[in-house]
Amino acid sequence: MPLVEFHNYSMGFKDDDGNVSNLIDNLSFSIDEGKALGVVGESGCGKSMTSLSLMRLLPDAAVVQSGKILFDGKNVLEMSEKEMEVIRGNRLSMIFQEPMTSLNPVLTIGNQIGECLLLHHPDLAPDEIRARTIRSLESVGINNAEARLSQYPHEFSGGMRQRVMIAMAIINHPALLIADEPTTALDVTIQAQILDIMKGLKGDSGGLMMVTHNLGVVAEICEEVVVMYAGRAVERGTLKAIFDEPLHPYTIGLMSSIPTMTSDKSELPAIPGSVPTIYDFGKGCRFADRCSKCMERCMREVPKSLLVGKDHIVACWLYPEGEVV
Amino acid sequence: MEKGGPLLKVEHLTKLFPVKKTRFFEEQRHVHAVEDVSFELYEGETLGIVGESGSGKSTLARAILALTKVTSGTVIYRGEDITDFRVPPAKRKLLHSELQMIFQDPYASLNPKIKIGEAICEPMLANGQARNHDEAVKKTRHLLEIVGLRAECFDRFPHEFSGGQRQRIGIVRALAVNPRVLFCDESVSALDVSVQAQVLNLFNALKKEFNLTYVFIGHDLAVIRYISDRILVMYLGKVMEIARYDQLFSDRAHPYTKALVSAIPEPSTAARKERIILEGDIPSAVNPPEGCRFCQRCFMARPECFEVEPDFYEVEPGHFVRCPYMKGGE
């Protein structure tokens, strides 16, 4: 049984008049125990809303429209807030993008990490909490952890704060760790350090869901990839399938528009236009107006997600044949 | 200016910021933001400046453009000393138009209450690039079309545009005064990858059309390598390496550059080389290490590195490295 399963999940946002505009449409994917899944796409594609849906931390204006999100076989969308509190930060935990704003500036690091532990294990002795906090900080490569427990967030650099966030997220040995752009705010040499730590953690943690716009980070860590565009999963499959034989024009466009250290200096094949906002989605394929291979059908009908190869699913009318999933 | 000479020459430029004292008898300390930076910029080239946050890239650009007062050193533009723009007022106007900067944050650098057309006309009129308002409007509409925005955009407000469009507006505003050298400070960093590619292509196209010279500042080495002819690598206020873009992979590259190159996660499934992971963070620029600036994090550091500041060596034609162990012949 997969650890997490999104089943035709749809959500949207309510405006002041109560009208709901759909963002995430019919999203389905799963993460197996011990596997790392990358969710990639540009800003406004619904990546963060996907992870927040799973954590049940959606903003007030968000409305779940249909579908299921199964975690440990139970639908998180139907859980009570009490039940959620038990698994959130415990079986299910998340690293946020901004290490600068996600820590409380007036509490010591030791206090903040210890709180996560205490919340889920109220009968632990203070000594034990301290010992486990130190162990957790050491596991993310923070030297002199014992002394740093009594320090405040402002005494840590950006990379160090992100390590603290990771230490906090893994202290209860979560079954699934969600990382939302964990390295975006960091310098490349620090990013390399953090990726190294996350790769080390992969062995002993359960599943990992990596939400990022950086395809390099995905290639580094993940085994499976979901490419999202404007709230829909346009392509998903193994890392090899997506990176070596991308099929969807958006995936292909995204891959070729990034300058790499080995690319030549000819003009970059850029995708024209930009990601539409939630109010400008077309009736058919949401990528249609930016797609170089757009057909008449694409404007009218929403492409179905079809299985076109082994573990390779694509939603594009260019590939109309395959098993419906 | 002699023919074939550099368009802009920066010599031993230093910018120190004083640190606020906490005790009366304390010795005055400084943030060594930019220290002893020298380089030449030739007409028609794109010079990339790359480094991590806190390495002094932006301060360097600001010091050259007299947006912050330099502590010491000189800036020579077309054979003339323009340090801090200490030139006659008539000349200063010309300098302000010929050397332009495009800022990082397209959201923060536009006034939300001014229509973008007017925001572009203003520098044109202030600088004498247009005789009257009508001429400025005409020129603005033309420029908007060149960067791929519709002329109707003239009467819109900044909030009506997406990030990529706002960056284009920033470019138009810089182009409005007929610049020769454009300093682009992290101009594509805030953009999504598909839009970033569009804007990079636009920069390349404009360079040809308007005969521009770019100084392109960024932290993403792959982007900088793509857009630049030559690259200057900064670390903690000092230039560690100046190389042609294709010399970055050279065995003779500075250890810091090697680490930067290897730290970039490449979007491919190919087997990757053993990564060089640097320990620790960039040290504080208030008390920069003695000896080589990079010694504390260098994976090749030898005892001498902690004592003596290394010189700049030309290891290959046009390739300068601040590391004695890369010069070879040992």
XYZ file of C-alpha atoms in Angstrom:
655
model
C 0.000 0.000 0.000
C 1.397 3.403 -0.865
C 2.165 5.787 1.972
C 0.289 8.686 0.434
C -2.263 8.630 -2.328
C -3.900 11.609 -3.991
C -7.110 10.418 -5.672
C -8.664 12.781 -8.242
C -8.142 15.605 -5.803
C -9.559 19.005 -6.750
C -9.524 22.249 -4.826
C -10.084 25.901 -5.542
C -10.524 29.331 -4.024
C -13.674 31.095 -2.975
C -14.031 34.778 -3.797
C -16.046 37.340 -1.829
C -19.264 36.381 -3.610
C -18.827 32.703 -2.805
C -17.904 31.649 -6.343
C -15.246 28.970 -6.408
C -12.464 29.077 -9.022
C -10.764 25.765 -9.475
C -6.979 25.532 -9.079
C -5.945 21.923 -8.533
C -7.900 19.727 -10.899
C -8.107 15.958 -10.694
C -4.692 15.419 -9.186
C -3.660 11.812 -8.661
C -0.323 10.420 -7.577
C 1.127 8.276 -4.855
C 4.305 7.971 -2.855
C 5.582 4.604 -1.704
C 7.389 3.946 1.529
C 11.038 4.968 1.294
C 10.607 6.749 -2.046
C 11.187 10.379 -2.901
C 8.772 12.162 -5.196
C 9.513 15.521 -6.780
C 6.643 17.887 -7.508
C 7.899 20.417 -10.054
C 6.413 23.410 -11.778
C 6.618 27.188 -11.862
C 5.048 29.519 -9.348
C 1.278 29.523 -9.515
C 1.096 25.896 -10.590
C -0.400 24.673 -7.336
C 2.667 22.892 -5.945
C 2.489 24.478 -2.530
C -1.290 24.081 -2.357
C -0.747 20.374 -2.981
C 1.537 20.020 0.019
C -0.620 22.249 2.195
C -3.668 20.144 1.260
C -1.933 17.077 2.579
C -0.957 18.870 5.776
C -4.485 20.325 6.028
C -2.983 23.788 6.353
C -4.843 25.411 3.469
C -5.717 29.114 3.736
C -9.271 30.048 4.715
C -10.375 30.918 1.203
C -9.486 27.459 -0.084
C -12.257 24.965 -0.792
C -11.782 21.248 -1.314
C -13.965 20.308 -4.265
C -13.606 16.567 -4.633
C -11.332 13.594 -4.285
C -9.427 11.896 -1.520
C -5.995 12.191 0.013
C -5.077 8.942 1.713
C -2.298 8.855 4.259
C -1.687 5.541 6.010
C -4.881 4.399 4.329
C -7.030 7.106 5.938
C -8.523 10.099 4.147
C -6.939 13.192 5.688
C -9.682 15.381 4.248
C -12.208 13.675 6.525
C -10.111 13.738 9.659
C -11.076 16.001 12.532
C -8.720 18.756 13.575
C -7.909 16.676 16.707
C -6.880 13.675 14.625
C -4.822 15.940 12.367
C -2.969 17.365 15.346
C -1.860 13.874 16.258
C -0.239 13.150 12.919
C 0.904 16.642 11.941
C 4.517 17.204 12.987
C 4.674 13.567 13.963
C 3.891 11.050 11.196
C 3.615 13.826 8.667
C 5.947 16.774 8.786
C 6.982 19.640 6.621
C 9.973 21.877 5.950
C 8.976 25.321 4.732
C 10.695 27.501 2.191
C 11.639 30.452 4.366
C 13.986 29.447 7.156
C 14.112 33.110 8.139
C 10.444 33.486 8.977
C 9.497 29.991 10.087
C 11.268 30.131 13.437
C 10.061 32.071 16.449
C 12.621 34.822 17.103
C 12.023 34.997 20.874
C 12.413 31.307 21.699
C 15.679 29.412 21.804
C 16.313 26.754 19.208
C 16.335 24.042 21.868
C 12.972 25.219 23.109
C 11.392 25.170 19.668
C 12.667 21.756 18.667
C 11.901 20.315 22.089
C 8.325 21.548 21.831
C 7.685 19.370 18.765
C 8.838 16.384 20.718
C 6.957 17.223 23.900
C 3.723 17.850 22.022
C 3.634 14.319 20.714
C 5.333 12.605 23.663
C 4.039 14.425 26.744
C 5.544 11.997 29.233
C 9.164 12.318 28.123
C 11.578 13.467 30.809
C 13.284 16.843 30.197
C 16.683 15.155 30.038
C 15.475 12.806 27.352
C 14.019 15.671 25.326
C 17.316 17.503 25.564
C 19.290 14.439 24.540
C 17.050 13.749 21.552
C 17.121 17.389 20.459
C 20.911 17.317 20.504
C 20.947 14.080 18.525
C 18.582 15.542 15.963
C 20.729 18.666 15.527
C 23.834 16.541 15.157
C 22.175 14.424 12.495
C 21.760 17.534 10.307
C 25.391 18.497 10.709
C 25.205 21.202 13.374
C 28.428 21.125 15.361
C 28.538 21.921 19.036
C 24.817 21.195 19.238
C 24.668 21.283 23.010
C 25.830 24.888 23.176
C 23.625 25.968 20.292
C 20.457 24.761 22.027
C 20.343 27.919 24.079
C 20.852 30.217 21.095
C 18.177 32.214 19.303
C 17.364 32.043 15.574
C 19.124 35.336 14.800
C 22.400 33.772 15.876
C 22.143 31.250 13.045
C 22.916 31.829 9.367
C 20.382 30.994 6.656
C 21.831 27.562 5.969
C 21.999 26.785 9.677
C 18.382 27.847 10.193
C 17.295 25.547 7.423
C 19.177 22.748 9.203
C 17.296 23.594 12.382
C 14.032 23.384 10.440
C 15.029 19.958 9.138
C 16.077 18.807 12.615
C 12.683 19.922 13.897
C 10.849 18.157 11.091
C 12.609 14.822 11.563
C 12.709 14.680 15.350
C 9.607 12.491 15.512
C 10.819 10.261 12.657
C 7.963 11.117 10.294
C 6.628 8.567 7.840
C 6.470 11.314 5.243
C 8.576 14.440 5.071
C 7.307 17.245 2.850
C 9.960 19.751 1.769
C 8.557 22.875 0.111
C 11.372 24.618 -1.787
C 13.826 23.820 1.014
C 16.866 25.273 -0.733
C 15.437 28.117 -2.806
C 16.486 30.861 -0.395
C 20.025 29.513 -0.022
C 23.326 29.979 -1.837
C 24.453 27.115 -4.067
C 27.263 25.945 -1.814
C 24.830 25.896 1.127
C 22.202 24.252 -1.068
C 24.711 21.485 -1.800
C 25.218 20.969 1.948
C 21.469 20.775 2.614
C 20.867 18.410 -0.318
C 23.642 16.231 1.033
C 21.901 16.067 4.418
C 18.534 15.311 2.834
C 20.060 12.528 0.796
C 21.492 11.085 3.990
C 18.093 11.276 5.688
C 16.348 9.490 2.850
C 17.770 6.188 4.029
C 16.182 6.278 7.445
C 13.048 8.311 6.891
C 9.930 7.015 5.183
C 8.806 8.886 2.117
C 9.869 12.299 0.891
C 7.828 14.764 -1.112
C 10.049 17.431 -2.590
C 8.222 20.479 -3.902
C 10.507 22.617 -6.039
C 10.895 24.562 -9.251
C 14.520 23.485 -9.548
C 14.856 20.474 -11.843
C 18.462 20.006 -10.746
C 17.366 19.464 -7.153
C 14.798 16.899 -8.308
C 17.381 15.018 -10.364
C 19.606 14.919 -7.325
C 17.162 13.474 -4.805
C 14.002 12.029 -6.291
C 13.081 8.735 -7.921
C 9.716 9.844 -9.202
C 8.477 13.121 -10.599
C 5.138 14.866 -11.055
C 5.212 17.875 -13.367
C 2.441 20.322 -12.547
C 1.101 23.099 -14.703
C -1.701 25.440 -13.671
C -3.080 23.013 -11.110
C -2.953 19.863 -13.214
C -0.414 17.076 -13.280
C 0.649 17.150 -16.928
C 3.170 14.343 -16.698
C 4.396 11.910 -14.113
C 6.721 8.961 -14.036
C 10.126 7.818 -12.928
C 12.955 10.309 -12.888
C 14.512 8.584 -15.870
C 11.316 8.654 -17.908
C 10.653 12.339 -17.246
C 14.213 13.577 -17.692
C 15.360 11.339 -20.533
C 12.143 10.954 -22.511
C 9.885 13.847 -21.610
C 6.676 13.798 -23.629
C 4.499 16.710 -22.595
C 5.394 19.932 -24.448
C 5.486 21.797 -21.131
C 8.006 19.372 -19.622
C 10.114 19.554 -22.772
C 9.899 23.354 -22.790
C 10.798 23.612 -19.139
C 13.833 21.368 -19.524
C 15.198 23.181 -22.535
C 14.664 26.702 -21.207
C 17.149 26.302 -18.357
C 20.731 27.271 -19.130
C 23.038 24.581 -17.783
C 26.785 24.569 -17.217
C 27.285 22.687 -20.453
C 24.710 24.314 -22.745
C 25.865 26.331 -25.725
C 25.152 30.011 -26.195
C 22.487 29.824 -28.854
C 19.100 31.351 -28.167
C 17.240 29.608 -25.350
C 14.072 27.879 -26.533
C 11.801 29.818 -24.179
C 8.120 29.052 -23.667
C 6.214 32.194 -24.681
C 3.855 33.906 -22.238
C 3.537 33.107 -18.571
C 1.544 30.833 -16.267
C -2.113 31.937 -16.340
C -3.771 33.030 -13.135
C -6.617 31.062 -11.654
C -9.187 33.308 -13.410
C -7.725 32.868 -16.888
C -7.697 29.086 -17.215
C -8.994 27.934 -20.574
C -11.688 25.324 -21.097
C -9.406 22.673 -22.548
C -5.760 22.084 -21.815
C -4.499 24.857 -19.550
C -1.159 24.945 -21.385
C -2.815 25.295 -24.808
C -2.203 29.014 -25.405
C 1.538 28.687 -24.714
C 2.006 25.379 -26.483
C 3.800 25.241 -29.822
C 1.976 22.016 -30.716
C -1.488 23.228 -29.782
C -4.308 21.662 -31.816
C -7.928 22.625 -32.121
C -8.933 19.817 -29.776
C -6.634 21.166 -27.037
C -8.708 24.328 -26.744
C -11.956 22.409 -26.290
C -11.265 19.251 -24.314
C -9.324 18.591 -21.165
C -6.660 15.989 -21.985
C -6.996 12.697 -20.127
C -4.129 11.277 -18.074
C -3.045 8.183 -19.969
C -0.469 5.552 -19.238
C 1.843 5.668 -22.254
C 4.796 3.651 -21.065
C 5.923 1.785 -18.022
C 5.083 4.088 -15.102
C 4.879 7.058 -17.438
C 1.640 9.023 -17.437
C 1.000 12.029 -19.614
C -2.009 14.297 -20.093
C -1.699 15.650 -23.626
C -3.725 15.164 -26.811
C -0.501 14.496 -28.725
C -0.529 11.119 -27.010
C -4.186 10.112 -27.234
C -3.551 6.396 -26.936
C -2.927 4.563 -23.725
C -4.578 3.058 -20.744
C -6.783 5.372 -18.702
C -5.513 5.757 -15.154
C 40.097 57.416 -25.152
C 42.608 55.342 -27.076
C 41.135 52.954 -29.597
C 40.618 49.387 -28.486
C 41.141 50.362 -24.874
C 38.692 49.347 -22.217
C 35.396 51.195 -21.988
C 35.413 51.023 -18.239
C 38.405 50.409 -16.055
C 38.138 49.805 -12.345
C 41.349 50.073 -10.340
C 41.832 48.924 -6.754
C 38.269 49.801 -5.860
C 37.558 49.455 -2.157
C 34.384 50.073 -0.237
C 34.354 49.724 3.538
C 31.280 50.312 5.650
C 31.935 51.404 9.243
C 30.467 49.165 11.927
C 28.573 51.016 14.647
C 30.641 51.147 17.810
C 29.151 49.761 20.963
C 31.772 51.152 23.341
C 33.425 54.554 23.266
C 37.034 53.398 23.258
C 36.466 50.652 20.793
C 38.576 50.550 17.679
C 36.543 51.438 14.580
C 35.818 48.265 12.622
C 34.646 47.980 9.026
C 32.673 45.659 6.822
C 35.046 44.906 3.971
C 32.332 44.823 1.319
C 34.575 45.330 -1.712
C 38.321 45.303 -1.441
C 40.958 46.014 -4.041
C 38.860 45.075 -7.053
C 40.354 45.761 -10.473
C 38.973 44.799 -13.836
C 38.440 46.102 -17.329
C 35.247 46.147 -19.335
C 35.478 46.240 -23.114
C 32.932 47.672 -25.487
C 30.341 45.154 -26.639
C 31.154 42.419 -24.161
C 29.111 40.970 -21.355
C 30.969 40.665 -18.108
C 29.361 38.389 -15.546
C 29.947 38.918 -11.854
C 29.096 35.888 -9.790
C 29.332 35.118 -6.102
C 27.295 34.069 -3.120
C 25.250 36.502 -1.097
C 27.529 38.758 0.895
C 30.366 38.584 -1.604
C 30.074 42.265 -2.548
C 28.715 41.968 -6.098
C 25.974 44.550 -5.712
C 28.133 46.922 -3.679
C 30.713 46.815 -6.458
C 28.130 47.875 -9.037
C 26.750 50.563 -6.754
C 30.228 51.925 -6.083
C 31.026 52.119 -9.787
C 27.757 53.945 -10.474
C 28.365 56.386 -7.601
C 25.283 55.146 -5.764
C 27.553 54.708 -2.772
C 30.752 56.611 -2.077
C 33.924 54.627 -2.683
C 36.520 54.381 0.075
C 39.471 54.269 -2.304
C 40.352 53.347 -5.846
C 39.391 54.790 -9.198
C 36.802 54.203 -11.871
C 37.846 55.226 -15.362
C 35.213 55.510 -18.080
C 36.378 56.163 -21.636
C 39.759 57.303 -20.385
C 38.386 59.719 -17.826
C 38.343 59.446 -14.052
C 34.700 59.323 -12.985
C 35.129 58.012 -9.438
C 32.035 59.004 -7.424
C 30.925 60.892 -10.550
C 33.096 63.827 -9.477
C 32.827 65.506 -12.850
C 31.356 68.812 -14.056
C 27.532 68.836 -13.806
C 26.990 68.829 -17.567
C 29.131 65.726 -17.857
C 27.377 64.079 -14.942
C 24.071 64.091 -16.775
C 25.693 62.250 -19.638
C 27.229 59.703 -17.287
C 23.866 59.082 -15.658
C 22.406 58.294 -19.030
C 25.275 56.226 -20.392
C 25.697 54.029 -17.318
C 22.367 52.553 -16.265
C 21.335 49.936 -13.788
C 18.487 47.431 -13.841
C 17.570 46.347 -10.356
C 16.810 42.957 -8.974
C 13.278 43.345 -7.767
C 10.901 44.408 -10.512
C 8.123 44.645 -7.926
C 9.870 47.083 -5.625
C 11.514 49.285 -8.208
C 8.352 50.706 -9.784
C 6.200 53.324 -8.092
C 2.762 51.721 -7.680
C 0.958 55.048 -8.139
C 2.583 56.095 -11.399
C 1.517 54.743 -14.764
C 4.376 52.868 -16.310
C 4.457 55.059 -19.405
C 5.023 58.131 -17.270
C 7.603 56.285 -15.181
C 9.570 55.721 -18.385
C 9.072 59.218 -19.817
C 10.365 60.860 -16.672
C 14.052 59.901 -16.960
C 13.940 60.713 -20.684
C 12.811 64.277 -19.993
C 15.028 64.749 -16.958
C 17.995 63.654 -18.984
C 17.290 65.656 -22.081
C 16.792 62.556 -24.211
C 13.465 63.905 -25.403
C 12.704 67.556 -26.141
C 9.115 67.481 -24.964
C 6.547 65.164 -23.477
C 5.080 64.136 -26.824
C 8.418 62.982 -28.115
C 9.041 61.061 -24.902
C 5.672 59.323 -25.214
C 6.418 58.332 -28.782
C 9.819 56.937 -27.889
C 8.404 55.073 -24.902
C 5.714 53.382 -26.974
C 8.350 52.315 -29.465
C 10.589 50.873 -26.743
C 7.690 49.033 -25.118
C 7.087 47.273 -28.412
C 10.750 46.358 -28.791
C 10.785 44.502 -25.466
C 7.611 42.641 -26.347
C 5.006 44.676 -24.500
C 2.042 46.208 -26.283
C 2.031 49.995 -26.666
C -1.287 50.072 -24.766
C 0.676 49.161 -21.659
C 1.626 52.822 -21.477
C -1.454 53.750 -19.458
C -1.382 50.852 -17.026
C -0.180 50.667 -13.453
C 2.597 48.350 -12.237
C 0.238 45.995 -10.385
C -1.371 45.026 -13.678
C 1.779 43.285 -14.866
C 3.352 39.921 -14.138
C 6.903 39.567 -12.859
C 8.362 39.005 -16.315
C 6.517 42.000 -17.745
C 7.664 44.213 -14.880
C 11.245 43.192 -15.526
C 10.745 44.211 -19.161
C 9.471 47.575 -17.942
C 12.616 47.936 -15.836
C 14.638 47.239 -18.968
C 12.695 49.838 -20.980
C 13.265 52.423 -18.284
C 17.000 51.814 -18.401
C 17.005 51.869 -22.220
C 15.015 55.115 -22.292
C 18.107 57.250 -21.771
C 20.288 55.660 -24.458
C 22.717 53.823 -22.203
C 25.985 52.294 -23.353
C 26.648 50.151 -20.339
C 23.883 48.360 -18.482
C 24.473 46.980 -15.012
C 21.971 44.183 -14.472
C 21.814 43.285 -10.796
C 20.184 39.855 -10.392
C 17.817 40.884 -13.159
C 16.431 37.425 -13.831
C 16.699 35.839 -10.388
C 13.135 36.590 -9.327
C 11.617 35.112 -12.479
C 10.218 31.690 -13.201
C 12.387 29.511 -15.414
C 10.271 29.783 -18.563
C 10.083 33.574 -18.196
C 13.753 33.780 -17.271
C 14.618 32.233 -20.629
C 12.487 34.852 -22.428
C 14.197 37.713 -20.592
C 17.690 36.281 -21.190
C 16.897 36.069 -24.903
C 15.642 39.645 -24.782
C 18.899 40.825 -23.189
C 20.865 39.156 -25.967
C 18.667 40.659 -28.680
C 18.837 44.175 -27.199
C 22.587 43.958 -26.931
C 22.822 43.605 -30.694
C 20.154 46.171 -31.462
C 21.460 48.948 -29.207
C 25.185 48.097 -29.152
C 25.151 47.605 -25.417
C 27.797 46.447 -23.010
C 26.538 44.494 -20.021
C 27.751 43.901 -16.530
C 25.572 41.021 -15.437
C 25.481 40.307 -11.731
C 24.033 37.078 -10.398
C 24.384 34.133 -8.103
C 23.338 31.462 -10.592
C 26.542 30.395 -12.291
C 24.739 28.576 -15.107
C 22.764 31.699 -16.040
C 25.824 33.940 -15.768
C 27.875 31.544 -17.858
C 25.170 31.498 -20.513
C 24.894 35.271 -20.867
C 28.531 36.314 -20.314
C 31.692 36.409 -22.381
C 33.930 36.812 -19.380
C 33.187 36.043 -15.763
C 34.487 37.573 -12.589
C 34.114 35.387 -9.496
C 33.896 37.241 -6.197
C 34.266 35.922 -2.686
C 34.070 38.030 0.452
C 34.750 41.304 -1.324
C 37.683 40.131 -3.420
C 37.965 38.955 -6.976
C 39.049 35.325 -6.926
C 39.052 34.689 -10.642
C 38.520 36.358 -13.997
C 37.979 33.903 -16.803
C 36.423 33.465 -20.204
C 33.159 31.567 -19.828
C 34.680 28.408 -21.265
C 37.617 28.496 -18.863
C 35.437 27.881 -15.809
C 35.790 24.140 -16.172
C 39.541 24.396 -16.525
C 41.753 22.437 -14.127
C 43.392 25.755 -13.436
C 40.196 27.330 -12.130
C 40.181 28.669 -8.588
C 39.203 26.075 -5.974
C 36.207 28.251 -5.043
C 35.007 28.292 -8.648
C 35.496 24.537 -8.828
C 33.343 24.149 -5.729
C 30.682 26.490 -7.132
C 30.555 24.598 -10.409
C 30.314 21.287 -8.652
C 27.619 22.505 -6.243
C 25.126 23.170 -9.027
C 22.634 20.315 -9.255
C 22.425 19.488 -12.949
C 18.979 18.616 -14.296
C 19.971 15.299 -15.840
C 19.974 11.642 -14.940
C 23.587 11.144 -16.014
C 25.925 9.822 -13.359
C 27.394 12.780 -11.549
C 30.924 13.467 -10.498
C 31.926 13.415 -6.869
C 30.666 16.699 -5.494
C 32.907 19.119 -3.650
C 30.933 20.149 -0.592
C 32.258 23.246 1.121
C 32.104 23.283 4.877
C 30.507 26.156 6.720
C 29.199 29.519 5.600
C 30.785 32.555 4.011
C 32.663 34.209 6.927
C 31.840 37.652 8.248
C 33.182 40.519 6.166
C 33.918 42.467 9.351
C 36.878 40.307 10.243
C 37.877 38.726 6.967
C 40.420 35.937 7.422
C 44.072 36.807 7.116
C 45.811 35.257 4.156
C 43.523 33.977 1.428
C 39.890 35.021 1.860
C 38.769 31.518 1.003
C 41.254 29.626 3.200
C 38.758 28.585 5.892
C 36.489 26.770 3.465
C 39.043 25.707 0.844
C 39.436 21.997 0.304
C 42.985 22.500 -0.967
C 44.180 24.916 1.710
C 47.774 24.610 2.868
C 49.285 26.260 5.937
C 50.647 29.188 3.883
C 47.141 30.045 2.724
C 46.220 31.118 6.237
C 49.100 33.572 6.404
C 49.802 35.170 3.062
C 47.253 36.794 0.805
C 47.811 35.197 -2.608
C 48.493 37.271 -5.706
C 46.561 37.263 -8.931
C 48.171 34.918 -11.476
C 47.530 34.643 -15.192
C 47.295 30.872 -15.555
C 46.156 30.836 -19.166
C 45.830 33.729 -21.616
C 43.059 35.949 -20.248
C 42.476 33.711 -17.241
C 43.441 35.183 -13.875
C 43.262 33.229 -10.642
C 43.989 34.312 -7.098
C 45.592 31.053 -6.037
C 49.306 30.220 -6.234
C 48.643 26.504 -6.644
C 46.828 26.919 -9.929
C 49.638 28.615 -11.798
C 51.305 25.293 -12.552
C 54.927 24.753 -13.429
C 55.649 23.431 -9.959
